[in-house]
mmCIF file of C-alpha atoms in Angstrom:
data_model
loop_
_atom_site.group_PDB
_atom_site.id
_atom_site.type_symbol
_atom_site.label_atom_id
_atom_site.label_comp_id
_atom_site.label_asym_id
_atom_site.label_seq_id
_atom_site.Cartn_x
_atom_site.Cartn_y
_atom_site.Cartn_z
ATOM 1 C CA ASP Q 362 104.439 80.793 69.595
ATOM 2 C CA VAL Q 363 106.795 83.186 71.401
ATOM 3 C CA ARG Q 364 108.074 86.407 69.888
ATOM 4 C CA ILE Q 365 110.672 88.774 71.281
ATOM 5 C CA ARG Q 366 111.403 92.212 69.936
ATOM 6 C CA ILE Q 367 113.711 94.919 71.174
ATOM 7 C CA GLU Q 368 112.697 98.558 71.020
ATOM 8 C CA ILE Q 369 114.898 101.515 71.839
ATOM 9 C CA LEU Q 370 112.956 104.662 72.630
ATOM 10 C CA PRO Q 371 113.947 107.936 74.260
ATOM 11 C CA MET Q 372 113.130 108.360 77.937
ATOM 12 C CA ARG Q 373 112.816 111.998 78.946
ATOM 13 C CA VAL Q 374 113.845 113.229 82.395
ATOM 14 C CA ALA Q 375 113.468 116.847 83.493
ATOM 15 C CA SER Q 376 115.840 116.713 86.465
ATOM 16 C CA LEU Q 377 118.775 114.419 87.192
ATOM 17 C CA GLU Q 378 118.734 115.628 90.801
ATOM 18 C CA GLN Q 379 115.303 114.044 91.225
ATOM 19 C CA TYR Q 380 115.590 111.100 88.829
ATOM 20 C CA VAL Q 381 118.945 109.629 89.907
ATOM 21 C CA PRO Q 382 118.168 109.190 93.636
ATOM 22 C CA GLU Q 383 114.757 107.687 92.829
ATOM 23 C CA GLN Q 384 116.293 105.208 90.392
ATOM 24 C CA LEU Q 385 119.133 104.253 92.725
ATOM 25 C CA ALA Q 386 116.622 103.658 95.529
ATOM 26 C CA ALA Q 387 115.007 100.981 93.338
ATOM 27 C CA THR Q 388 118.227 99.022 92.791
ATOM 28 C CA PRO Q 389 120.236 96.515 94.836
ATOM 29 C CA MET Q 390 122.662 99.404 95.538
ATOM 30 C CA ALA Q 391 119.987 101.289 97.505
ATOM 31 C CA GLY Q 392 121.366 100.337 100.922
ATOM 32 C CA ALA Q 393 124.923 101.345 100.080
ATOM 33 C CA VAL Q 394 123.799 104.634 98.545
ATOM 34 C CA ALA Q 395 121.583 105.413 101.553
ATOM 35 C CA ALA Q 396 124.443 104.604 103.944
ATOM 36 C CA ALA Q 397 126.880 106.855 102.086
ATOM 37 C CA GLY Q 398 127.335 110.370 103.361
ATOM 38 C CA GLU Q 399 125.797 113.396 101.712
ATOM 39 C CA SER Q 400 129.120 114.386 100.127
ATOM 40 C CA ALA Q 401 129.506 110.898 98.603
ATOM 41 C CA ARG Q 402 125.977 111.043 97.161
ATOM 42 C CA ALA Q 403 126.664 114.532 95.766
ATOM 43 C CA ALA Q 404 129.890 113.271 94.165
ATOM 44 C CA LEU Q 405 128.020 110.305 92.662
ATOM 45 C CA LEU Q 406 125.382 112.618 91.182
ATOM 46 C CA GLN Q 407 128.130 114.835 89.764
ATOM 47 C CA ASP Q 408 129.866 111.825 88.185
ATOM 48 C CA ILE Q 409 126.593 110.660 86.638
ATOM 49 C CA SER Q 410 125.806 114.178 85.390
ATOM 50 C CA THR Q 411 129.207 114.362 83.721
ATOM 51 C CA ALA Q 412 128.824 110.908 82.161
ATOM 52 C CA VAL Q 413 125.435 111.693 80.600
ATOM 53 C CA GLN Q 414 126.181 115.270 79.541
ATOM 54 C CA ALA Q 415 125.772 114.379 75.854
ATOM 55 C CA TYR Q 416 122.107 113.466 76.498
ATOM 56 C CA GLY Q 417 121.132 116.892 77.859
ATOM 57 C CA ASP Q 418 119.130 119.506 75.994
ATOM 58 C CA ASP Q 419 117.031 122.592 76.786
ATOM 59 C CA GLU Q 420 114.211 120.439 78.192
ATOM 60 C CA GLY Q 421 116.294 118.201 80.452
ATOM 61 C CA TRP Q 422 117.653 114.807 79.496
ATOM 62 C CA ALA Q 423 116.681 112.210 76.882
ATOM 63 C CA PHE Q 424 118.249 108.768 77.260
ATOM 64 C CA PRO Q 425 117.870 105.787 74.945
ATOM 65 C CA MET Q 426 115.882 103.166 76.858
ATOM 66 C CA GLU Q 427 115.971 99.574 75.644
ATOM 67 C CA ALA Q 428 112.909 97.405 76.230
ATOM 68 C CA HIS Q 429 112.590 93.690 75.481
ATOM 69 C CA ILE Q 430 108.988 92.995 74.545
ATOM 70 C CA VAL Q 431 107.849 89.396 74.740
ATOM 71 C CA SER Q 432 104.531 88.113 73.452
ATOM 72 C CA ALA Q 433 103.274 84.563 73.461
ATOM 73 C CA ARG Q 434 100.287 82.793 72.041
ATOM 74 C CA ALA Q 435 99.186 79.297 72.931
#
């Protein structure tokens, strides 16, 4: 008996300057981002900041995070 449900919950982030590099370092793009120059990384952060502007508030950023939750019973 397998069940799958999808939940969308807000994920709160206080600082994009801290969050974005940490997240990118955990992706397959980590090597390319690390090899890019400082100005390229700054431009990438600026592009991301612009793209997510609608998710900002007085406490930082709140993004919808989708999770697929799977449970099984034998």
